[in-house]
Amino acid sequence: MAGWLALTLLMWGNSNPVLQPALGSASPVSPPAPPAAIAETASDDAVVRVRLYADRQVDDALLRRAQSDASRLLSSAGVANAWRICNAPDACPPVPETVPIVVILSSKGRPSGRENCGMAAHGTNDREGSVVISVPCVAGVAFRLSRHSAMRGNPLLLMPRHDDLVGAVMAHEIGHLLGLRHAPTGLMRATLEAADLAALRRGQLGFSQQEAARMRVTLESTLASQDMKAVP
C-alpha cells in the first residue's frame, strides 16, 4: 500500500522484537480540551498505549521530540495516548494482558531511495500493531520538500530539522492502526507536499474531525468487544 509507510508485522519473542516485512478532507480538529499524553500505567482503558524503540544511531533528542509531536497530534484529535520510551533493556518489561502499539525508529535508509519511509501492520485487534520508520528516509523527504520551487524561501521549510515530520509519520501510521484510510488532504494524505510540511510547522496539520471521531469509535468498539469476551 503506497503512502508514508508500508506494512510490517511484529512478532514478540522472549527478548528483542522480530520484524517481518508486510505498510483529510476536512480542517484539522481542535477539541476544546484534548486529553494530554498520560503515563503508561494509567487506569483509563480508552487509551492508545505506545512503546517507542530506536536503534543506537537514532539521536535521543530527535526521538523525544518526535514522540512529543506524535502525542500532540493524537491528543488534539481527542485520542488519549500513553507512551513509554524503551531506550534501555529494562525500560519496558512485559505487562501482563497488555499488548501496545510498538513504534521502532530505524537509522537504516530505504532501498533505491524510495519515499515510503517505513512499515506498519495490525496486531490481533485495532489497538495493537507495529510501525517501523526509517529516519534517514524522512530526513530526505524533509530536505526535498524544503527545496520545492513553489515554496522556495518559506522560512518554515528552511528549518534544518525533521523530527517534527517523524512525529507526524508516527501519528499518521497510528491513525491507520485505529481504522483510518488515506485522505485527499490533511495528516492522512498518502503523499506529503511542501505545503503540508509548512502547515505542520504552523500547527495547522492534523486529523480531520471525521478522522478523530473514527479513531475514538475504534477504541470504544475494541474495548466493548474485549469486555464481552471477558464475561464468563
Backbone as JSON, one array per atom type, in Angstrom:
{
  "sequence": "MAGWLALTLLMWGNSNPVLQPALGSASPVSPPAPPAAIAETASDDAVVRVRLYADRQVDDALLRRAQSDASRLLSSAGVANAWRICNAPDACPPVPETVPIVVILSSKGRPSGRENCGMAAHGTNDREGSVVISVPCVAGVAFRLSRHSAMRGNPLLLMPRHDDLVGAVMAHEIGHLLGLRHAPTGLMRATLEAADLAALRRGQLGFSQQEAARMRVTLESTLASQDMKAVP",
  "N": [[0.86, -1.19, 0.0], [0.78, 2.02, -1.03], [2.23, 5.0, 0.36], [3.03, 7.04, 3.22], [4.12, 5.08, 4.75], [4.93, 1.55, 4.52], [3.71, -1.89, 4.96], [4.19, -3.89, 7.92], [4.85, -6.72, 10.08], [4.93, -7.37, 13.48], [6.45, -9.59, 15.65], [6.64, -11.1, 18.82], [9.27, -12.3, 20.87], [11.19, -13.77, 23.49], [12.89, -11.74, 24.07], [14.21, -9.47, 22.17], [12.25, -7.63, 19.71], [11.06, -9.14, 16.68], [11.11, -8.52, 13.28], [8.97, -8.82, 10.45], [8.61, -8.31, 7.01], [5.85, -6.6, 5.75], [3.41, -2.02, 5.34], [-6.88, 15.39, 5.51], [-9.8, 15.36, 4.39], [-11.11, 17.41, 5.63], [-10.81, 20.29, 7.84], [-8.08, 20.49, 10.25], [-8.74, 19.02, 13.44], [-9.68, 20.6, 16.47], [-10.3, 19.99, 19.48], [-12.11, 21.27, 22.36], [-10.91, 20.63, 24.83], [-8.46, 18.77, 24.68], [-7.25, 15.51, 25.6], [-4.25, 15.03, 27.45], [-1.08, 13.41, 26.82], [-0.56, 10.47, 28.71], [0.66, 8.64, 31.59], [1.98, 5.32, 31.11], [0.92, 3.53, 32.88], [-1.62, 4.36, 33.44], [-5.06, 4.14, 34.49], [-7.26, 4.4, 32.86], [-8.96, 2.77, 30.35], [-9.51, 3.49, 27.72], [-7.32, 4.19, 25.96], [-4.61, 4.8, 23.8], [-1.86, 2.86, 23.79], [1.58, 3.1, 23.6], [4.75, 1.83, 22.8], [7.96, 2.93, 22.38], [10.74, 2.4, 20.43], [14.2, 2.64, 19.41], [17.06, 2.35, 17.27], [20.61, 2.39, 18.06], [21.83, 4.4, 16.62], [20.03, 6.4, 16.21], [19.28, 9.64, 17.16], [18.78, 10.57, 20.51], [17.51, 12.92, 21.35], [16.07, 13.64, 19.06], [14.3, 11.47, 18.97], [12.74, 11.92, 21.29], [11.59, 14.43, 20.77], [10.13, 13.85, 18.46], [8.36, 11.95, 19.48], [6.91, 13.57, 21.24], [5.65, 15.3, 19.42], [4.06, 13.49, 17.95], [2.39, 12.56, 19.99], [1.07, 14.94, 20.63], [-0.4, 15.42, 18.26], [-2.17, 13.23, 18.24], [-3.51, 13.69, 20.68], [-4.75, 16.12, 20.11], [-6.77, 15.26, 18.54], [-8.48, 14.18, 20.3], [-7.74, 11.71, 21.24], [-6.64, 9.82, 23.74], [-3.37, 9.07, 24.81], [-0.7, 6.96, 25.78], [2.69, 6.75, 26.39], [5.77, 4.92, 26.34], [9.19, 5.2, 26.46], [11.5, 3.07, 25.22], [14.43, 2.79, 25.75], [16.37, 1.41, 27.03], [17.5, -1.81, 28.2], [15.93, -2.72, 30.39], [13.82, -0.98, 30.44], [11.25, -1.35, 29.49], [9.55, -3.61, 30.64], [7.65, -6.67, 30.15], [4.09, -6.33, 30.23], [1.49, -7.89, 31.8], [-1.27, -9.12, 29.93], [-1.36, -6.91, 28.32], [-0.96, -5.51, 25.24], [0.67, -3.34, 23.43], [0.75, -0.71, 20.91], [3.61, -0.79, 18.94], [6.32, 1.2, 18.14], [9.07, 1.65, 16.07], [12.04, 3.32, 15.52], [14.28, 3.56, 12.93], [17.68, 3.67, 11.85], [18.36, 3.01, 9.34], [18.35, 3.46, 5.81], [15.88, 3.59, 3.12], [15.57, 1.19, 0.47], [16.86, 1.94, -2.79], [16.22, 4.61, -2.66], [13.51, 5.02, -2.17], [10.46, 6.62, -1.09], [8.52, 5.71, 0.64], [8.5, 5.63, 3.8], [8.75, 3.62, 5.77], [7.24, 0.99, 7.74], [4.16, -0.75, 8.73], [1.63, -2.53, 10.65], [-1.45, -4.23, 11.62], [-2.15, -5.69, 14.83], [-3.63, -8.24, 16.81], [-5.98, -6.95, 17.46], [-7.65, -3.74, 17.05], [-6.25, -1.95, 18.61], [-3.71, -2.69, 18.68], [-0.51, -3.26, 17.19], [2.2, -2.59, 14.88], [4.77, -0.28, 13.97], [7.3, 0.76, 11.81], [9.81, 3.06, 11.19], [11.89, 4.69, 8.89], [14.31, 6.81, 9.7], [16.38, 8.22, 8.2], [15.14, 8.22, 5.68], [12.87, 9.85, 6.13], [14.2, 12.22, 6.73], [15.32, 12.75, 4.24], [13.0, 13.24, 2.73], [12.07, 15.57, 4.01], [14.17, 17.31, 3.37], [13.93, 17.37, 0.55], [11.38, 18.51, 0.24], [11.87, 21.0, 1.31], [13.17, 22.24, -0.7], [11.34, 22.76, -2.62], [10.07, 24.35, -5.46], [7.77, 25.97, -5.54], [7.49, 26.79, -2.94], [9.74, 28.06, -2.28], [12.02, 29.79, -0.26], [10.32, 30.01, 1.88], [10.31, 30.45, 5.27], [9.53, 28.5, 7.11], [10.07, 26.12, 5.88], [12.75, 26.13, 5.68], [13.85, 25.42, 8.02], [16.32, 23.54, 9.65], [15.55, 20.67, 10.26], [13.9, 17.55, 11.05], [12.57, 16.13, 12.88], [9.95, 16.78, 13.61], [8.53, 15.93, 11.4], [9.0, 13.19, 11.5], [7.51, 12.65, 13.8], [4.96, 13.28, 12.82], [4.64, 11.27, 10.91], [4.58, 9.05, 12.59], [2.15, 9.53, 13.98], [0.38, 9.49, 11.8], [0.58, 6.79, 10.96], [-0.25, 5.41, 13.25], [-2.82, 6.3, 13.18], [-3.74, 4.8, 10.97], [-3.68, 2.25, 12.18], [-5.76, 2.59, 13.89], [-7.95, 2.47, 12.32], [-8.13, 4.3, 10.17], [-8.12, 5.44, 6.75], [-6.23, 6.49, 3.84], [-6.48, 9.96, 2.97], [-7.64, 12.76, 0.92], [-6.5, 15.19, 1.73], [-4.7, 16.75, 4.49], [-3.39, 15.25, 7.55], [-3.62, 12.54, 7.01], [-3.16, 12.14, 4.31], [-1.77, 10.42, 1.48], [0.64, 11.13, 0.26], [3.01, 13.44, 1.17], [3.14, 16.95, 0.77], [4.98, 20.02, 0.07], [3.54, 22.19, 1.07], [2.09, 20.95, 3.06], [4.04, 20.27, 4.94], [4.79, 22.83, 5.73], [2.35, 23.61, 6.87], [2.23, 21.79, 8.98], [4.3, 22.78, 10.58], [3.24, 25.18, 11.29], [1.38, 24.39, 13.03], [-1.01, 23.57, 11.96], [-1.65, 21.26, 10.64], [-3.35, 18.28, 10.86], [-5.49, 15.65, 12.17], [-8.7, 15.23, 10.65], [-12.02, 16.2, 11.75], [-13.8, 14.11, 11.28], [-12.02, 11.97, 11.07], [-10.91, 11.96, 13.61], [-13.15, 11.28, 15.14], [-13.63, 8.72, 14.14], [-11.36, 7.29, 15.03], [-11.76, 7.36, 17.8], [-14.15, 5.93, 18.01], [-13.25, 3.44, 17.12], [-11.51, 2.75, 19.23], [-13.38, 2.58, 21.35], [-15.13, 0.56, 20.44], [-13.41, -1.6, 20.32], [-12.79, -1.93, 23.02], [-15.34, -2.59, 23.99], [-15.75, -5.03, 22.72], [-13.71, -6.56, 23.88], [-14.58, -6.56, 26.53], [-16.92, -8.07, 26.32], [-15.88, -10.56, 25.66], [-14.65, -11.14, 28.01], [-16.66, -11.79, 29.76], [-17.92, -14.48, 31.6]],
  "CA": [[0.0, 0.0, 0.0], [1.65, 3.19, -1.14], [1.95, 6.06, 1.31], [4.19, 7.4, 4.01], [4.7, 3.86, 5.27], [4.43, 0.28, 4.0], [3.22, -2.73, 6.05], [5.08, -4.85, 8.57], [4.26, -7.49, 11.17], [5.86, -7.5, 14.61], [6.22, -10.79, 16.45], [7.43, -10.99, 20.05], [9.91, -13.46, 21.46], [11.48, -13.55, 24.9], [13.75, -10.58, 24.29], [14.06, -8.4, 21.21], [11.21, -7.85, 18.71], [11.49, -9.65, 15.39], [10.3, -7.91, 12.24], [8.75, -9.49, 9.19], [8.05, -7.33, 6.1], [4.44, -6.66, 5.36], [2.82, -0.72, 5.11], [-8.27, 14.96, 5.5], [-10.61, 16.23, 3.54], [-11.65, 18.49, 6.45], [-9.77, 21.03, 8.54], [-7.62, 19.8, 11.45], [-9.66, 19.14, 14.57], [-9.14, 21.22, 17.68], [-11.28, 19.86, 20.54], [-11.95, 22.3, 23.39], [-10.0, 20.23, 25.91], [-7.91, 17.48, 24.3], [-6.52, 14.85, 26.68], [-2.8, 15.02, 27.3], [-0.46, 12.09, 26.92], [-0.59, 10.07, 30.11], [1.61, 7.58, 31.92], [1.56, 4.03, 30.58], [0.21, 2.79, 33.91], [-2.91, 4.98, 33.69], [-6.11, 3.15, 34.61], [-8.26, 4.6, 31.82], [-8.75, 1.78, 29.3], [-9.67, 4.09, 26.39], [-6.03, 4.84, 25.76], [-3.67, 4.18, 22.87], [-0.61, 2.64, 24.52], [2.66, 3.0, 22.61], [6.13, 1.63, 23.24], [8.82, 3.52, 21.36], [12.11, 1.89, 20.38], [15.06, 3.2, 18.36], [18.39, 1.76, 17.32], [21.57, 3.26, 18.75], [22.25, 5.51, 15.76], [18.99, 7.43, 16.21], [19.53, 10.62, 18.21], [17.78, 10.5, 21.57], [16.73, 14.16, 21.35], [15.1, 13.52, 17.96], [13.27, 10.51, 19.39], [11.84, 12.51, 22.27], [10.81, 15.49, 20.13], [9.17, 13.2, 17.56], [7.31, 11.37, 20.32], [6.08, 14.67, 21.73], [4.81, 15.78, 18.32], [3.05, 12.47, 17.66], [1.43, 12.59, 21.09], [0.25, 16.15, 20.49], [-1.34, 15.24, 17.15], [-3.23, 12.32, 18.69], [-4.28, 14.36, 21.72], [-5.59, 17.16, 19.5], [-7.92, 14.56, 17.96], [-9.25, 13.62, 21.39], [-7.32, 10.33, 21.46], [-5.69, 9.73, 24.85], [-2.26, 8.2, 24.43], [0.3, 6.73, 26.82], [3.93, 6.33, 25.73], [6.94, 4.55, 27.12], [10.39, 5.17, 25.62], [12.21, 1.84, 25.58], [15.8, 3.02, 25.31], [17.27, 0.62, 27.87], [16.99, -3.19, 28.23], [14.92, -2.93, 31.42], [12.9, 0.16, 30.45], [9.9, -1.74, 29.11], [9.27, -5.02, 30.94], [6.32, -7.1, 29.69], [2.95, -6.04, 31.09], [0.5, -8.95, 31.57], [-2.53, -8.82, 29.27], [-1.28, -5.62, 27.64], [-0.19, -5.55, 24.0], [0.54, -1.98, 22.91], [1.33, -0.4, 19.61], [5.07, -0.68, 19.02], [6.92, 2.05, 17.11], [10.53, 1.49, 16.02], [12.74, 4.26, 14.66], [15.46, 2.9, 12.38], [18.67, 4.54, 11.2], [18.62, 2.47, 8.01], [17.6, 4.09, 4.73], [15.03, 2.74, 2.3], [16.28, 0.8, -0.75], [16.64, 2.66, -4.05], [15.75, 5.96, -2.43], [12.05, 5.11, -2.12], [10.0, 7.53, -0.05], [7.62, 5.12, 1.63], [9.6, 5.67, 4.78], [8.73, 2.63, 6.84], [6.32, -0.14, 7.69], [3.22, -0.86, 9.86], [0.57, -3.54, 10.48], [-2.31, -4.5, 12.76], [-2.0, -6.86, 15.68], [-4.84, -9.05, 16.87], [-7.14, -6.07, 17.49], [-7.38, -2.42, 16.49], [-5.37, -1.14, 19.46], [-2.4, -3.34, 18.66], [0.14, -3.24, 15.89], [3.58, -2.13, 14.88], [5.18, 0.71, 12.98], [8.74, 0.95, 11.69], [10.06, 4.28, 10.42], [13.27, 4.97, 8.51], [14.6, 8.21, 9.97], [17.05, 8.85, 7.05], [14.16, 8.44, 4.62], [12.09, 11.04, 6.49], [15.1, 13.37, 6.58], [15.41, 13.02, 2.81], [11.75, 13.87, 2.3], [12.06, 16.94, 4.53], [15.11, 18.1, 2.57], [13.37, 17.58, -0.78], [10.27, 19.46, 0.33], [12.4, 22.34, 1.6], [13.68, 22.8, -1.96], [10.23, 22.84, -3.57], [10.12, 25.67, -6.12], [6.59, 26.79, -5.21], [7.58, 27.26, -1.55], [11.13, 28.5, -2.08], [12.15, 30.97, 0.59], [9.43, 29.94, 3.04], [11.18, 30.19, 6.43], [9.12, 27.28, 7.79], [10.68, 24.98, 5.21], [14.2, 26.25, 5.77], [14.31, 24.92, 9.33], [17.14, 22.34, 9.49], [15.05, 19.68, 11.19], [12.92, 16.61, 10.51], [11.94, 15.42, 13.98], [8.51, 17.0, 13.58], [7.98, 15.09, 10.34], [9.0, 11.84, 12.04], [6.35, 12.58, 14.68], [3.75, 13.26, 12.0], [4.54, 9.93, 10.32], [4.13, 8.17, 13.67], [0.72, 9.75, 14.21], [-0.3, 9.02, 10.59], [0.51, 5.33, 10.95], [-1.12, 5.01, 14.35], [-4.16, 6.52, 12.64], [-4.09, 3.6, 10.19], [-3.96, 1.16, 13.11], [-7.05, 2.88, 14.53], [-9.04, 2.36, 11.35], [-8.19, 5.36, 9.16], [-7.56, 5.25, 5.42], [-5.66, 7.72, 3.29], [-7.44, 11.02, 2.64], [-7.09, 13.68, -0.08], [-5.74, 16.26, 2.36], [-4.5, 16.61, 5.92], [-2.36, 14.35, 8.07], [-3.79, 11.19, 6.48], [-2.93, 12.02, 2.88], [-0.76, 9.39, 1.2], [1.91, 11.74, -0.13], [3.16, 14.75, 1.78], [3.61, 18.03, -0.09], [5.68, 21.09, 0.78], [2.56, 22.99, 1.81], [1.71, 20.19, 4.25], [5.11, 20.43, 5.92], [4.66, 24.18, 6.27], [1.18, 23.6, 7.74], [2.62, 21.07, 10.2], [5.13, 23.65, 11.41], [2.36, 26.24, 11.8], [0.41, 23.78, 13.92], [-2.29, 23.53, 11.25], [-1.85, 19.96, 10.01], [-3.81, 17.33, 11.86], [-6.6, 14.78, 11.78], [-9.98, 15.91, 10.48], [-13.0, 15.86, 12.78], [-14.31, 12.78, 10.98], [-10.97, 11.01, 11.39], [-10.8, 11.91, 15.07], [-14.3, 10.52, 15.63], [-13.45, 7.31, 13.76], [-10.38, 6.68, 15.92], [-12.37, 7.17, 19.12], [-15.1, 4.82, 17.87], [-12.45, 2.21, 17.06], [-11.08, 2.44, 20.6], [-14.53, 2.19, 22.16], [-15.65, -0.72, 19.98], [-12.44, -2.62, 20.72], [-12.98, -2.15, 24.45], [-16.61, -3.29, 24.17], [-15.53, -6.41, 22.29], [-12.89, -7.23, 24.89], [-15.41, -6.75, 27.72], [-17.84, -9.17, 26.05], [-15.11, -11.81, 25.72], [-14.27, -11.39, 29.4], [-17.82, -12.26, 30.52], [-17.92, -15.96, 31.59]],
  "C": [[0.89, 1.23, 0.0], [1.27, 4.23, -0.11], [3.21, 6.41, 2.05], [4.9, 6.13, 4.49], [4.14, 2.64, 4.55], [4.06, -0.6, 5.18], [4.27, -3.67, 6.62], [4.33, -5.62, 9.64], [5.3, -7.66, 12.25], [5.48, -8.73, 15.41], [7.15, -10.73, 17.66], [8.01, -12.33, 20.46], [10.17, -13.16, 22.92], [12.31, -12.31, 25.14], [13.44, -9.51, 23.27], [12.94, -8.68, 20.22], [11.83, -8.33, 17.4], [10.56, -9.11, 14.32], [10.18, -8.82, 11.04], [8.11, -8.49, 8.24], [6.58, -7.57, 5.81], [3.97, -5.31, 4.79], [2.34, -0.77, 3.66], [-9.01, 15.97, 4.71], [-11.25, 17.36, 4.32], [-10.5, 19.17, 7.18], [-9.34, 20.26, 9.77], [-8.54, 20.05, 12.62], [-8.94, 19.79, 15.74], [-10.19, 21.13, 18.78], [-11.04, 20.89, 21.63], [-10.98, 21.91, 24.49], [-9.43, 18.86, 25.59], [-7.15, 16.85, 25.45], [-5.03, 14.86, 26.41], [-2.3, 13.58, 27.27], [-0.34, 11.73, 28.39], [0.41, 8.95, 30.34], [1.08, 6.24, 31.45], [0.75, 3.24, 31.6], [-1.16, 3.38, 34.21], [-4.02, 3.93, 33.66], [-7.17, 3.28, 33.53], [-7.97, 3.64, 30.66], [-8.81, 2.37, 27.9], [-8.43, 4.89, 26.01], [-5.24, 4.06, 24.7], [-2.33, 4.07, 23.59], [0.5, 2.34, 23.52], [3.98, 2.77, 23.31], [7.04, 2.03, 22.09], [10.25, 3.01, 21.5], [12.89, 2.63, 19.29], [16.4, 2.49, 18.42], [19.39, 2.81, 17.8], [21.99, 4.46, 17.92], [21.21, 6.62, 15.69], [19.2, 8.35, 17.41], [18.41, 10.62, 19.24], [16.92, 11.76, 21.61], [15.69, 14.14, 20.24], [13.97, 12.6, 18.36], [12.26, 11.17, 20.31], [11.01, 13.64, 21.67], [9.76, 14.89, 19.2], [8.03, 12.58, 18.35], [6.36, 12.44, 20.83], [5.14, 15.18, 20.65], [3.72, 14.77, 17.98], [1.97, 12.45, 18.73], [0.5, 13.79, 20.98], [-0.79, 16.0, 19.39], [-2.48, 14.3, 17.52], [-4.12, 12.98, 19.74], [-5.21, 15.41, 21.15], [-6.8, 16.57, 18.82], [-8.78, 13.91, 19.04], [-8.91, 12.17, 21.69], [-6.27, 10.31, 22.57], [-4.6, 8.73, 24.49], [-1.22, 8.15, 25.54], [1.53, 6.12, 26.17], [4.95, 5.87, 26.76], [8.12, 4.46, 26.15], [11.28, 4.03, 26.1], [13.65, 1.92, 25.11], [16.83, 2.33, 26.2], [16.67, -0.78, 27.99], [15.87, -3.42, 29.23], [13.87, -1.83, 31.46], [11.46, -0.25, 30.21], [9.66, -3.22, 29.37], [7.88, -5.4, 30.44], [5.25, -6.76, 30.72], [1.88, -7.09, 30.81], [-0.78, -8.41, 30.94], [-2.54, -7.45, 28.6], [-0.39, -5.77, 26.41], [-0.33, -4.19, 23.33], [0.89, -1.9, 21.44], [2.83, -0.21, 19.82], [5.56, 0.16, 17.86], [8.43, 1.9, 17.2], [11.1, 2.5, 15.05], [14.06, 3.63, 14.23], [16.39, 3.91, 11.73], [19.02, 4.04, 9.8], [17.76, 3.17, 6.97], [16.74, 3.09, 3.99], [15.77, 2.39, 1.02], [15.88, 1.64, -1.94], [16.05, 4.04, -3.85], [14.24, 6.11, -2.38], [11.6, 5.95, -0.93], [8.82, 7.0, 0.75], [8.5, 4.75, 2.81], [9.51, 4.67, 5.91], [7.67, 1.58, 6.64], [5.37, -0.15, 8.89], [2.16, -1.92, 9.61], [-0.2, -3.74, 11.78], [-1.83, -5.71, 13.56], [-3.3, -7.63, 15.67], [-6.1, -8.22, 17.05], [-6.7, -4.67, 17.1], [-6.6, -1.49, 17.42], [-3.98, -1.73, 19.52], [-1.81, -3.26, 17.27], [1.56, -2.74, 16.01], [3.82, -1.17, 13.75], [6.7, 0.77, 12.98], [8.98, 2.13, 10.76], [11.55, 4.42, 10.14], [13.53, 6.46, 8.69], [15.37, 8.87, 8.82], [16.1, 9.11, 5.89], [13.34, 9.69, 4.89], [12.94, 12.29, 6.34], [15.24, 13.75, 5.11], [14.17, 13.68, 2.26], [11.7, 15.32, 2.76], [12.99, 17.83, 3.72], [14.54, 18.38, 1.19], [12.25, 18.61, -0.75], [10.76, 20.87, 0.59], [12.93, 23.02, 0.35], [12.59, 22.96, -3.0], [10.13, 24.25, -4.14], [8.95, 26.56, -5.72], [6.66, 27.38, -3.82], [8.97, 27.81, -1.25], [11.17, 29.78, -1.25], [11.23, 30.98, 1.79], [10.26, 29.58, 4.27], [10.8, 28.92, 7.18], [9.77, 26.05, 7.18], [12.2, 25.0, 5.28], [14.75, 25.79, 7.11], [15.1, 23.63, 9.14], [16.74, 21.24, 10.47], [14.13, 18.71, 10.46], [12.25, 15.8, 11.62], [10.43, 15.58, 13.99], [7.84, 16.14, 12.51], [7.98, 13.62, 10.76], [7.79, 11.66, 12.97], [5.05, 12.52, 13.92], [3.54, 11.89, 11.36], [4.07, 8.93, 11.37], [2.63, 8.3, 13.88], [-0.1, 9.25, 13.02], [-0.48, 7.51, 10.63], [-0.31, 4.78, 12.1], [-2.57, 5.24, 13.95], [-4.62, 5.34, 11.81], [-4.46, 2.44, 11.12], [-5.28, 1.35, 13.84], [-8.17, 3.02, 13.5], [-9.1, 3.39, 10.26], [-7.56, 4.91, 7.85], [-6.92, 6.55, 4.97], [-6.77, 8.68, 2.88], [-6.81, 11.96, 1.63], [-6.21, 14.77, 0.51], [-5.53, 15.95, 3.84], [-3.45, 15.58, 6.28], [-2.44, 12.96, 7.46], [-3.64, 11.11, 4.97], [-1.75, 11.09, 2.63], [0.61, 9.98, 0.91], [1.99, 13.16, 0.42], [3.71, 15.75, 0.77], [4.29, 19.11, 0.76], [4.72, 21.93, 1.62], [2.11, 22.28, 3.09], [2.77, 20.31, 5.34], [5.06, 21.81, 6.55], [3.47, 24.25, 7.24], [1.48, 22.88, 9.06], [3.39, 21.99, 11.13], [4.4, 24.89, 11.88], [1.37, 25.69, 12.82], [-0.95, 23.63, 13.3], [-2.52, 22.23, 10.49], [-2.25, 18.97, 11.08], [-4.87, 16.42, 11.29], [-7.86, 15.62, 11.59], [-10.92, 15.5, 11.62], [-13.55, 14.46, 12.56], [-13.29, 11.7, 11.35], [-10.83, 10.84, 12.9], [-11.93, 11.07, 15.66], [-14.14, 9.04, 15.33], [-12.45, 6.63, 14.69], [-10.97, 6.41, 17.3], [-13.38, 6.03, 19.1], [-14.37, 3.49, 17.84], [-12.0, 1.79, 18.45], [-12.24, 1.9, 21.43], [-15.06, 0.83, 21.75], [-14.71, -1.86, 20.35], [-12.6, -2.95, 22.2], [-14.26, -2.94, 24.71], [-16.47, -4.76, 23.8], [-14.74, -7.19, 23.32], [-13.7, -7.5, 26.16], [-16.37, -7.93, 27.54], [-17.12, -10.51, 26.15], [-14.75, -12.16, 27.16], [-15.42, -11.92, 30.25], [-17.88, -13.78, 30.45], [-19.22, -16.51, 31.05]]
}
